[in-house]
Tab-separated table of N, CA and C in Angstrom:
chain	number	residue	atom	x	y	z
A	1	UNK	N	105.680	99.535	85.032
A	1	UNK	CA	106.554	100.689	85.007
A	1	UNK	C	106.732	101.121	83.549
A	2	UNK	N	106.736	102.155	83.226
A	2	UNK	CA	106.833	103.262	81.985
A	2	UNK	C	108.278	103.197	82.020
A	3	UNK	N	108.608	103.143	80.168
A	3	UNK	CA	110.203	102.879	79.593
A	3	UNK	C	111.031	103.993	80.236
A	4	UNK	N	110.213	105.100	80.750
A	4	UNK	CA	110.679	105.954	80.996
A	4	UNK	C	110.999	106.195	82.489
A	5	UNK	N	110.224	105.667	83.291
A	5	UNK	CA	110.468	105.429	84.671
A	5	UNK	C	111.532	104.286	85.168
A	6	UNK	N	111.621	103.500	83.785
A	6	UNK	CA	112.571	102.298	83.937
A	6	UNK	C	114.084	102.926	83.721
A	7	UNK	N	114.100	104.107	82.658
A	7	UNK	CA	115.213	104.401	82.631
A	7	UNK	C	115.768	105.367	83.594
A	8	UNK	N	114.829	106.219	84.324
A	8	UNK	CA	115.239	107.271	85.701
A	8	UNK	C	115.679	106.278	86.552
A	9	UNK	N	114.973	104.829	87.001
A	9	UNK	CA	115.782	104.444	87.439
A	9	UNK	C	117.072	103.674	87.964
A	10	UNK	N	117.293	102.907	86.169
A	10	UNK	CA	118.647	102.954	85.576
A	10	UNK	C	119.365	104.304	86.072
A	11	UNK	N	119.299	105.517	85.197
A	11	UNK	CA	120.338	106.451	85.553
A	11	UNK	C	120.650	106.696	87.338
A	12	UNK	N	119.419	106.412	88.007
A	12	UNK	CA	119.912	106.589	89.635
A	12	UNK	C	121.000	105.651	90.242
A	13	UNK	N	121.310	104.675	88.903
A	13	UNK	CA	121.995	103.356	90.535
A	13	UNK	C	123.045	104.305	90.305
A	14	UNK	N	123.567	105.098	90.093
A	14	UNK	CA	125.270	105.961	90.354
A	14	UNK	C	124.721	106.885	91.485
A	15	UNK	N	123.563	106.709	92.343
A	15	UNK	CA	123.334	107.753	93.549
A	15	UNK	C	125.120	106.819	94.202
A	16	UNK	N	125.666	108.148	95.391
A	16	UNK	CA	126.475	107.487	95.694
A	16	UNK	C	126.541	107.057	97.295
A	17	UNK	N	125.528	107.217	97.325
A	17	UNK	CA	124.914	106.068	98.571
A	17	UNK	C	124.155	104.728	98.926
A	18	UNK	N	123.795	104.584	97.367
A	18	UNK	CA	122.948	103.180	97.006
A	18	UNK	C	124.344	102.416	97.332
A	19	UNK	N	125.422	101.850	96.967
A	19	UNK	CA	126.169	100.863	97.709
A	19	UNK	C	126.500	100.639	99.547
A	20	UNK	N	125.496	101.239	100.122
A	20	UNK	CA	125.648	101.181	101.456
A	20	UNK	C	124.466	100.754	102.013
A	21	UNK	N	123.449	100.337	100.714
A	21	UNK	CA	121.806	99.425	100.721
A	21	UNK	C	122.602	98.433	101.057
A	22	UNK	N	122.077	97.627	102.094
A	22	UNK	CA	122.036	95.993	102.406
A	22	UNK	C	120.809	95.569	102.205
A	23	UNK	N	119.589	96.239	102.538
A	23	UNK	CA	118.220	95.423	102.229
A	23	UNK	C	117.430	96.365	101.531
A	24	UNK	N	116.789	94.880	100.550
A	24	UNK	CA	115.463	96.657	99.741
A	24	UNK	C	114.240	95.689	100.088
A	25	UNK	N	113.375	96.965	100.323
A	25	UNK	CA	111.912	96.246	100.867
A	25	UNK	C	111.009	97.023	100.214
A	26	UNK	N	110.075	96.104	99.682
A	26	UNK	CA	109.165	96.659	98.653
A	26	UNK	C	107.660	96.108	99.001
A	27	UNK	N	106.682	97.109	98.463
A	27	UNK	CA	105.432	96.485	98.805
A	27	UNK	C	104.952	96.193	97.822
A	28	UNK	N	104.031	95.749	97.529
A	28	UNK	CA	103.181	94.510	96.590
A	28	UNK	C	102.830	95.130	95.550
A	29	UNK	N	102.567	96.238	95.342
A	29	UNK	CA	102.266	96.915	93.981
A	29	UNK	C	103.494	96.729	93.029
A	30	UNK	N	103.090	96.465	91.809
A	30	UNK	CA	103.714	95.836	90.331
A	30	UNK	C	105.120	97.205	90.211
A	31	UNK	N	104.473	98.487	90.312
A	31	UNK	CA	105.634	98.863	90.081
A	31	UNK	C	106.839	99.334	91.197
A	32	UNK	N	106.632	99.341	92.089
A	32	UNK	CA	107.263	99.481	93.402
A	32	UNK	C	108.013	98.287	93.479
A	33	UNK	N	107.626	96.980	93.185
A	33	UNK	CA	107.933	95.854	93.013
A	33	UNK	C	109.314	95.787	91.780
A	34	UNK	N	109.085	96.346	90.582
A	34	UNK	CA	109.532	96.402	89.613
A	34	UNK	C	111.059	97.551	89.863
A	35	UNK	N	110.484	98.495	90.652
A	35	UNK	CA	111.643	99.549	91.144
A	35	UNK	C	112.470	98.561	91.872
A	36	UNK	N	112.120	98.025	92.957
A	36	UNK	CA	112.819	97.002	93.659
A	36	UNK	C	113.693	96.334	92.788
A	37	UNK	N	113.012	95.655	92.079
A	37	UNK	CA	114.248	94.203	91.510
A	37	UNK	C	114.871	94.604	90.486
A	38	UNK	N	115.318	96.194	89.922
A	38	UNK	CA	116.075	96.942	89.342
A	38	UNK	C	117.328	96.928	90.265
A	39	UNK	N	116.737	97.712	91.501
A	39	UNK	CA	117.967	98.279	92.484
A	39	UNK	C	118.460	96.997	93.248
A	40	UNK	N	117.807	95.682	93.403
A	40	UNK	CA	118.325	94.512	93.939
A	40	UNK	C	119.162	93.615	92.770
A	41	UNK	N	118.386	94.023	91.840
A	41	UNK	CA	119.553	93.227	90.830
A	41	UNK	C	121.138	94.055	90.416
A	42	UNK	N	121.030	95.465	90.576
A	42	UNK	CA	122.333	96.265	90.433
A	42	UNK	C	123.191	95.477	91.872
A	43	UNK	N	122.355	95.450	93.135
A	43	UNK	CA	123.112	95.138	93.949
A	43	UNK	C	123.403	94.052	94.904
A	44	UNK	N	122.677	92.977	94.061
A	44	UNK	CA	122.863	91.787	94.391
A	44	UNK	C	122.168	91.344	95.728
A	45	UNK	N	120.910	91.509	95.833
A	45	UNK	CA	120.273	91.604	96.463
A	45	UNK	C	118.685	90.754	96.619
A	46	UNK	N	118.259	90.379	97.360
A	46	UNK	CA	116.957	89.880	97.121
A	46	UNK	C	115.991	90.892	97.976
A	47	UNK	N	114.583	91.183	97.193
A	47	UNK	CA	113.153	92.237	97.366
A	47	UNK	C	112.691	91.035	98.933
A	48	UNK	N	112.867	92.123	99.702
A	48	UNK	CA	111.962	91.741	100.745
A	48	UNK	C	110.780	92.589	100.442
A	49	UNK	N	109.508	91.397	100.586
A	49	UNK	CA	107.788	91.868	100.972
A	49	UNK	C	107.170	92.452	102.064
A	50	UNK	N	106.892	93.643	102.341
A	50	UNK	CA	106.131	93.947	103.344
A	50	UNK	C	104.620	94.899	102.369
A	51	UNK	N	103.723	94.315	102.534
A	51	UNK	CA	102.454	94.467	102.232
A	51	UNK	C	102.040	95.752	102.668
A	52	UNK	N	102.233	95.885	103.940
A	52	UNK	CA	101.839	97.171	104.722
A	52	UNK	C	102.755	98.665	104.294
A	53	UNK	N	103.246	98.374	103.258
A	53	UNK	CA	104.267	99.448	102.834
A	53	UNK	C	103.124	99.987	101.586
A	54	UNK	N	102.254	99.749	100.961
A	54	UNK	CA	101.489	99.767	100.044
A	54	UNK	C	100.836	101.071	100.002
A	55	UNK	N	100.508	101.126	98.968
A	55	UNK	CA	99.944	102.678	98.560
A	55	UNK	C	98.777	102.636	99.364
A	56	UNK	N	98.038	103.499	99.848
A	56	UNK	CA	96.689	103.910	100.301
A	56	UNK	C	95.679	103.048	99.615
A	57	UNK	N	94.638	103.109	100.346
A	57	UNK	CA	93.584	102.192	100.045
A	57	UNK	C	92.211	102.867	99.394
A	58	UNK	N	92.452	102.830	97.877
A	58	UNK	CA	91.332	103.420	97.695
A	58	UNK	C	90.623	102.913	96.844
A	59	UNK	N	90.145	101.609	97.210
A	59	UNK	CA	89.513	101.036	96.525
A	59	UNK	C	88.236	101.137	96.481
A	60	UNK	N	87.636	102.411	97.131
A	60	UNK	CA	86.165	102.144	97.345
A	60	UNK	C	86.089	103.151	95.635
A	61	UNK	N	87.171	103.769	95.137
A	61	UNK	CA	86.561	104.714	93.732
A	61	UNK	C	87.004	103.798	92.559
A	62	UNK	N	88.086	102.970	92.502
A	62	UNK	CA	88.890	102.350	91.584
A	62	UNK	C	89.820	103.336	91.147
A	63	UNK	N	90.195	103.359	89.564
A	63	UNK	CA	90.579	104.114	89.046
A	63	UNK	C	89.784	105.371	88.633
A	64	UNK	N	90.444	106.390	88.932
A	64	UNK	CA	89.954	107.903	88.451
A	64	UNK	C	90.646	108.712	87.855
A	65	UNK	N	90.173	109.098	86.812
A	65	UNK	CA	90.444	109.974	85.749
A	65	UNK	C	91.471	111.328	86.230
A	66	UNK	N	92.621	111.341	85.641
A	66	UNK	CA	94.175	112.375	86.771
A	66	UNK	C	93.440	113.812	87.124
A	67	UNK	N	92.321	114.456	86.613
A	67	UNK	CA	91.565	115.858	87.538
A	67	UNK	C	91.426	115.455	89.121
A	68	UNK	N	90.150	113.987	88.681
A	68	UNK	CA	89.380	113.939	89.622
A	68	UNK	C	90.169	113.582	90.622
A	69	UNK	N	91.334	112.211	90.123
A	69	UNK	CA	92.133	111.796	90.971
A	69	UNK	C	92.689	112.971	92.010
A	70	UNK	N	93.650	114.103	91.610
A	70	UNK	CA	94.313	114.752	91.827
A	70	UNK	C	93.161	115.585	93.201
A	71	UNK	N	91.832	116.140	92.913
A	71	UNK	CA	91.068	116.435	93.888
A	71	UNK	C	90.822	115.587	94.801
A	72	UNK	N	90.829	114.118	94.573
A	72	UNK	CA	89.990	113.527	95.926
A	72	UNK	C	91.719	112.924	96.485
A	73	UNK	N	92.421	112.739	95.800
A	73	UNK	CA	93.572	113.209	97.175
A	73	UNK	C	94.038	114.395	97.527
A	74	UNK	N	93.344	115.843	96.834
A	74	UNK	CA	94.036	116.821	97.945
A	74	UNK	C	92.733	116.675	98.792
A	75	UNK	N	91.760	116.309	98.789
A	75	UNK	CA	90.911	115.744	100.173
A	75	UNK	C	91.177	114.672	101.057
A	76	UNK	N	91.817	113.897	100.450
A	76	UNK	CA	92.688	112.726	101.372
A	76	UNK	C	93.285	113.678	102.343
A	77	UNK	N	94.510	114.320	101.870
A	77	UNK	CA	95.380	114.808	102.170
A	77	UNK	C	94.805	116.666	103.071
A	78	UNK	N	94.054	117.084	103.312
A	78	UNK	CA	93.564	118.066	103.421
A	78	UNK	C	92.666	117.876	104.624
A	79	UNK	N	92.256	116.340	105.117
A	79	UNK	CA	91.848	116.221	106.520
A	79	UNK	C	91.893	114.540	106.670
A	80	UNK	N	92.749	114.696	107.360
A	80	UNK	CA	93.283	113.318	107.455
A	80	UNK	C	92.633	112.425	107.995
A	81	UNK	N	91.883	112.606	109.181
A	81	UNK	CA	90.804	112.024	109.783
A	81	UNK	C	89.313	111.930	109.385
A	82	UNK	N	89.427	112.087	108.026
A	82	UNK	CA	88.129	111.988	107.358
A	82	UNK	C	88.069	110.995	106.276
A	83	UNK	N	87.566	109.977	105.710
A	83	UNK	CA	87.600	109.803	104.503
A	83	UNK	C	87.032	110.463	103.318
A	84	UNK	N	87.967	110.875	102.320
A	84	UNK	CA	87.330	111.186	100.812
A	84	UNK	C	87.140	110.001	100.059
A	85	UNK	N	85.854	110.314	99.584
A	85	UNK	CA	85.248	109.167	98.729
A	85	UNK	C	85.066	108.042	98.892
A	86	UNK	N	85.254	107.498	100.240
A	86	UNK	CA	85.508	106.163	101.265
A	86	UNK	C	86.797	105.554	100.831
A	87	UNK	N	87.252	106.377	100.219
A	87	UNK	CA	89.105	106.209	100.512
A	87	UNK	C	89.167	106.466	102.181
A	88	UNK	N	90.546	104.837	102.471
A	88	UNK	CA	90.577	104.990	104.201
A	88	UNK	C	91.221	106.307	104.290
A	89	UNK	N	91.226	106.572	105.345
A	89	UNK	CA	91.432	107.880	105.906
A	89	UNK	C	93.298	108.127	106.274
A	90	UNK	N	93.622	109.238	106.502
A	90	UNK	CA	94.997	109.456	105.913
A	90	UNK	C	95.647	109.519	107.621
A	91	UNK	N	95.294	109.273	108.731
A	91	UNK	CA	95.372	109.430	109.896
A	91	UNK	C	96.075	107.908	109.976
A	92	UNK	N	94.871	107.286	109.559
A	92	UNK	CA	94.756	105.662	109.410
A	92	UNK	C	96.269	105.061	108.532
A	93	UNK	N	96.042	105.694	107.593
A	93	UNK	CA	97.286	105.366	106.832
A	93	UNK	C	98.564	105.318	107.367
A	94	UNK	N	98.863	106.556	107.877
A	94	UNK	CA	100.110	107.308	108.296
A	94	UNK	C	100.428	106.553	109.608
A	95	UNK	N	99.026	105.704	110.021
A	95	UNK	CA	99.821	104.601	111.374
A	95	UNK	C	100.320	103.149	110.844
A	96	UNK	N	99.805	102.676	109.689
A	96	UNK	CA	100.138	101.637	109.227
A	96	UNK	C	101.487	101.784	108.452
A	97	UNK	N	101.717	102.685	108.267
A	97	UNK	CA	103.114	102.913	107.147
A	97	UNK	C	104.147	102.888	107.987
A	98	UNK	N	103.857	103.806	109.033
A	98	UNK	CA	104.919	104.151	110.246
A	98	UNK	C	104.868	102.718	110.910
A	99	UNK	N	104.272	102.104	111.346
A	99	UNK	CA	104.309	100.859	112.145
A	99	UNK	C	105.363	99.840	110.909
A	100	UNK	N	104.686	99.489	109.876
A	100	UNK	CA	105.656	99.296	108.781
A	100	UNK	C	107.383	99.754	108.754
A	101	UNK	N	107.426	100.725	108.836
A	101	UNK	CA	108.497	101.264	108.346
A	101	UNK	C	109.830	100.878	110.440
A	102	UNK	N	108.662	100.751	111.227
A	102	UNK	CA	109.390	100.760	112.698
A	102	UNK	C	109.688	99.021	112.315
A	103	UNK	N	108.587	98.389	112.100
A	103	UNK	CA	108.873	97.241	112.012
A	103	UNK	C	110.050	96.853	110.738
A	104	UNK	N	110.760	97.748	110.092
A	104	UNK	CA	112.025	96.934	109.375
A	104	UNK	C	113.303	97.736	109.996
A	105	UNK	N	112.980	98.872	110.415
A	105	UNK	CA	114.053	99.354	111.503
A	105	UNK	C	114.297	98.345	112.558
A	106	UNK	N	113.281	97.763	113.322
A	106	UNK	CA	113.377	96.914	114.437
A	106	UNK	C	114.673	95.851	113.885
A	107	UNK	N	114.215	95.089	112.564
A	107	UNK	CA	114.601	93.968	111.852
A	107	UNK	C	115.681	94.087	111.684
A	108	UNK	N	116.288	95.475	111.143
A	108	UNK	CA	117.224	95.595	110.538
A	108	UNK	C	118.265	96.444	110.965
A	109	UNK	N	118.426	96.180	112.580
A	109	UNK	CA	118.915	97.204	113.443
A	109	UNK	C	120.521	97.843	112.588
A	110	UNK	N	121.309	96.707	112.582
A	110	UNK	CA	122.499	96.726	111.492
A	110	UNK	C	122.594	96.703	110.517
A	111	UNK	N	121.753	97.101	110.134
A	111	UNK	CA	121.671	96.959	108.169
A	111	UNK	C	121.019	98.460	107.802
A	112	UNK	N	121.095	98.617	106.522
A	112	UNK	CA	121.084	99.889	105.689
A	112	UNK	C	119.868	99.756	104.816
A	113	UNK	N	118.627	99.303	105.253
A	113	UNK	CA	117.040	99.229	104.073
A	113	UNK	C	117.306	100.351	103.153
A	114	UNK	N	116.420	99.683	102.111
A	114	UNK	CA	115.930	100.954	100.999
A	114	UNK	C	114.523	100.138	101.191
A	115	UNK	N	113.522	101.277	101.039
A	115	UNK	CA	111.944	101.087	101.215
A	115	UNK	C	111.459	101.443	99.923
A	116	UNK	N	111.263	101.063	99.268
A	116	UNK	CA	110.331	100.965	97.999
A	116	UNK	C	108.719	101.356	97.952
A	117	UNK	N	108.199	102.598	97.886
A	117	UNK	CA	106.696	102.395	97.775
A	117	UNK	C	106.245	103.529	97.292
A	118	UNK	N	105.330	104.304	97.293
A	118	UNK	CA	104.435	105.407	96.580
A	118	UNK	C	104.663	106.516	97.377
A	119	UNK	N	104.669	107.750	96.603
A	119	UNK	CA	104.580	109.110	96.890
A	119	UNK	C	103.258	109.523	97.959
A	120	UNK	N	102.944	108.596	97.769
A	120	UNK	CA	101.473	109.551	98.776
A	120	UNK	C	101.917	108.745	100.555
A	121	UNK	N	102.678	107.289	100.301
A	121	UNK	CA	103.005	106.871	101.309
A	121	UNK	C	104.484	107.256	102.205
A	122	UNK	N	104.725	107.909	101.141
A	122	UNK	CA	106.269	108.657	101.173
A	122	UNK	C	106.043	109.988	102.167
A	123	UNK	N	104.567	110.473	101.742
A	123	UNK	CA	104.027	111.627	102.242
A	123	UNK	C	103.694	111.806	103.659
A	124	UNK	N	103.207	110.627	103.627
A	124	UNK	CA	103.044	110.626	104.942
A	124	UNK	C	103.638	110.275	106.255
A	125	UNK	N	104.936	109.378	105.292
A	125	UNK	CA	106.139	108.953	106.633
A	125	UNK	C	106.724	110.483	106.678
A	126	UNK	N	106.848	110.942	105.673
A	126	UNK	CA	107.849	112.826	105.810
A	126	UNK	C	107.036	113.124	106.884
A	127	UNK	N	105.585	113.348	106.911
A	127	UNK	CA	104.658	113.869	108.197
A	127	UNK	C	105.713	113.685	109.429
A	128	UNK	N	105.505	112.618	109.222
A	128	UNK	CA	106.023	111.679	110.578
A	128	UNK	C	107.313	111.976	111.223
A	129	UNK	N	108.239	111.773	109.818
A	129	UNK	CA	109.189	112.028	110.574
A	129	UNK	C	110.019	113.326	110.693
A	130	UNK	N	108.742	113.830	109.855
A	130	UNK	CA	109.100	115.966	110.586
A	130	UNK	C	108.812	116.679	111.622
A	131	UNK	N	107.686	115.570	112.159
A	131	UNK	CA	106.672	115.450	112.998
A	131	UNK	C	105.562	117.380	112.534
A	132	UNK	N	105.287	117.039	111.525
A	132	UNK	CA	104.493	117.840	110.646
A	132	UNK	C	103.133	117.356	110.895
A	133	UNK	N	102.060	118.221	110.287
A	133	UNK	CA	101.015	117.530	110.105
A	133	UNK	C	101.302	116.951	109.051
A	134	UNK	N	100.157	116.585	108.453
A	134	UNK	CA	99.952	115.505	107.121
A	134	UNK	C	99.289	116.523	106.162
A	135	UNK	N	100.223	116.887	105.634
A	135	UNK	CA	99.743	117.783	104.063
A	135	UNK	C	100.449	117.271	102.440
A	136	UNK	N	99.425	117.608	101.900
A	136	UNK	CA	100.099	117.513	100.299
A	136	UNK	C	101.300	118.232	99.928
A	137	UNK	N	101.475	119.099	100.818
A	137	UNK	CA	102.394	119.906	100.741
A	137	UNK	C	103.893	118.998	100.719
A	138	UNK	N	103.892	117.677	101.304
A	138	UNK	CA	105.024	116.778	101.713
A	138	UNK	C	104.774	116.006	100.523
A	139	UNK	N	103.915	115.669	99.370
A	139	UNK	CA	104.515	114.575	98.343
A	139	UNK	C	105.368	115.203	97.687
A	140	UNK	N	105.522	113.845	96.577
A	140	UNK	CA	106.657	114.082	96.041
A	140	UNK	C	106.258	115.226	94.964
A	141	UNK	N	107.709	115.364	94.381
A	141	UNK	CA	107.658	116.529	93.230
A	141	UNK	C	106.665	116.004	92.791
A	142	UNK	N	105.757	116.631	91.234
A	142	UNK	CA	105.280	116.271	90.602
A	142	UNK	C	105.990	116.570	89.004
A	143	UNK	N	107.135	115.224	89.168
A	143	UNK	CA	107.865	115.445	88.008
A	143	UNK	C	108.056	113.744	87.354
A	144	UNK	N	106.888	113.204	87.430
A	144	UNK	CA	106.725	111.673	87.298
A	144	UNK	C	106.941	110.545	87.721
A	145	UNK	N	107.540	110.763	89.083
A	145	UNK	CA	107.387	110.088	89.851
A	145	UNK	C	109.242	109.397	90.275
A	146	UNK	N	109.352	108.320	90.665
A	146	UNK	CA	110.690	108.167	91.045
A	146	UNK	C	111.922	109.217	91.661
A	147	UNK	N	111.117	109.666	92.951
A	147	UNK	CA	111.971	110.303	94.006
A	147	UNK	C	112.079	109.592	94.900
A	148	UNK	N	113.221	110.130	96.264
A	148	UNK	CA	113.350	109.590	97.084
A	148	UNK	C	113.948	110.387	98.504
A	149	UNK	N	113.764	110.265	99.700
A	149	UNK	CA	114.086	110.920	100.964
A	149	UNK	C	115.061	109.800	101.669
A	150	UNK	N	116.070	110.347	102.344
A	150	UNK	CA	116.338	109.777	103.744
A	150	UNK	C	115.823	110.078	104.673
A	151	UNK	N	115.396	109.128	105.857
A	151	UNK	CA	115.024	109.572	106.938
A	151	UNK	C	116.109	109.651	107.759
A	152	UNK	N	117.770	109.369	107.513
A	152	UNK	CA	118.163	109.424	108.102
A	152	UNK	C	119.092	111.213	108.051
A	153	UNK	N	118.298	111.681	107.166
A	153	UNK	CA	118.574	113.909	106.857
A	153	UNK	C	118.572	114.007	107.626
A	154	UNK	N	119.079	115.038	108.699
A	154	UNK	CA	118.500	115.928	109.289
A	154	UNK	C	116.941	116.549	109.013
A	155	UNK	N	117.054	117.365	107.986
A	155	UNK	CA	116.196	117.541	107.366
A	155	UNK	C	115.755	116.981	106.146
A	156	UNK	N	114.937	115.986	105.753
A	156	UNK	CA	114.836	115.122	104.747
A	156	UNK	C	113.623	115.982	104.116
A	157	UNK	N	114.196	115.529	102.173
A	157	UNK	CA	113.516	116.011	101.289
A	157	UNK	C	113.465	115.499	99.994
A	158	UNK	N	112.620	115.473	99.354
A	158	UNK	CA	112.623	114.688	98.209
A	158	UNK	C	113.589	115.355	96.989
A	159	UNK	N	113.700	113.847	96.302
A	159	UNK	CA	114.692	114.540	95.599
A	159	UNK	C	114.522	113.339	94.218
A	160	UNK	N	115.116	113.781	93.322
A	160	UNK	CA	114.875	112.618	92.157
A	160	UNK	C	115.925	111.779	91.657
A	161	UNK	N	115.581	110.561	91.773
A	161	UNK	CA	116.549	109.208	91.824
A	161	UNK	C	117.270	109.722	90.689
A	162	UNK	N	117.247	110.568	90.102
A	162	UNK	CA	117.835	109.817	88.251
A	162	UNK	C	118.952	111.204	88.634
A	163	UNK	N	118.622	111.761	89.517
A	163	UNK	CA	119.787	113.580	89.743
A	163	UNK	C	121.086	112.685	90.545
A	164	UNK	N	122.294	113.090	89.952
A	164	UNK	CA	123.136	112.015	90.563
A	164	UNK	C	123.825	112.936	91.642
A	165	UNK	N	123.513	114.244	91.413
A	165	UNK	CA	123.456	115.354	92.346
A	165	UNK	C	123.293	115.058	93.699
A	166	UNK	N	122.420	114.332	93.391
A	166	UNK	CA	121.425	114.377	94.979
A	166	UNK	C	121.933	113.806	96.125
């Protein structure tokens, strides 16, 4: 995580609904991980692991340069049932996240989760639970990252952890 992403999300723990988190669940990536044990250590809390919460799988390109990147996910994102670049396919995704995300609802029938994970996976639960298609049109801002939705909005929308507004 960037000094700067560390401090957006310092300034967010005054959201004034983060004290009504009972569980934070985070997936395996370093900084999602790192967001986690910020908001579990403000609230006394221990990072539950769920793996399947994880960013998209695109390991068939590695890392790509932020143009190229930025094109072969608006092709991710632009037909979901296809793979770009033998990145898995965004159909595929959007069932593993959602199955994920049912499976800590199930868990946590009485309790209040915070889900920890990536904008593109963020993207695709909004699909879901707008019951939208799956467009780019649903990530997050592109204002560096560290936003966040309820699913429990009416209408849920991203918004940025560090706006105490929000």
């Amino acid at each position: 995580m960037s000094d700067r992403g560390r401090e957006r999300i310092t300034a967010g723990l005054v959201q004034p609904w983060l004290p009504s988190v009972t569980t934070i669940w985070s997936s395996t990536e370093r900084k999602a991980l790192d967001t986690a044990e910020i908001l579990a250590g403000h609230l006394g809390l221990d990072v539950q692991i769920k793996a399947d919460l994880g960013e998209n799988d695109r390991s068939s390109t590695g890392y790509l340069p932020r143009a190229e990147f930025e094109r072969t996910a608006d092709a991710f994102f632009a037909d979901p049932d296809r793979s770009a670049r033998g990145w898995a396919r965004a159909r595929d995704e959007q069932s593993r996240i959602v199955a994920a995300c049912d499976y800590i609802a199930r868990m946590q029938r009485k309790e209040t989760p915070l889900i920890v994970s990536h904008g593109a996976v963020g993207a695709l639960l909004l699909a879901h639970v707008l019951g939208q298609p799956v467009s780019r049109d649903l990530d997050q801002p592109n204002n560096g990252g560290g936003n966040w939705f309820s699913t429990l909005d009416p209408s849920p929308f991203w918004r940025p952890f560090d706006d105490e507004r929000a």
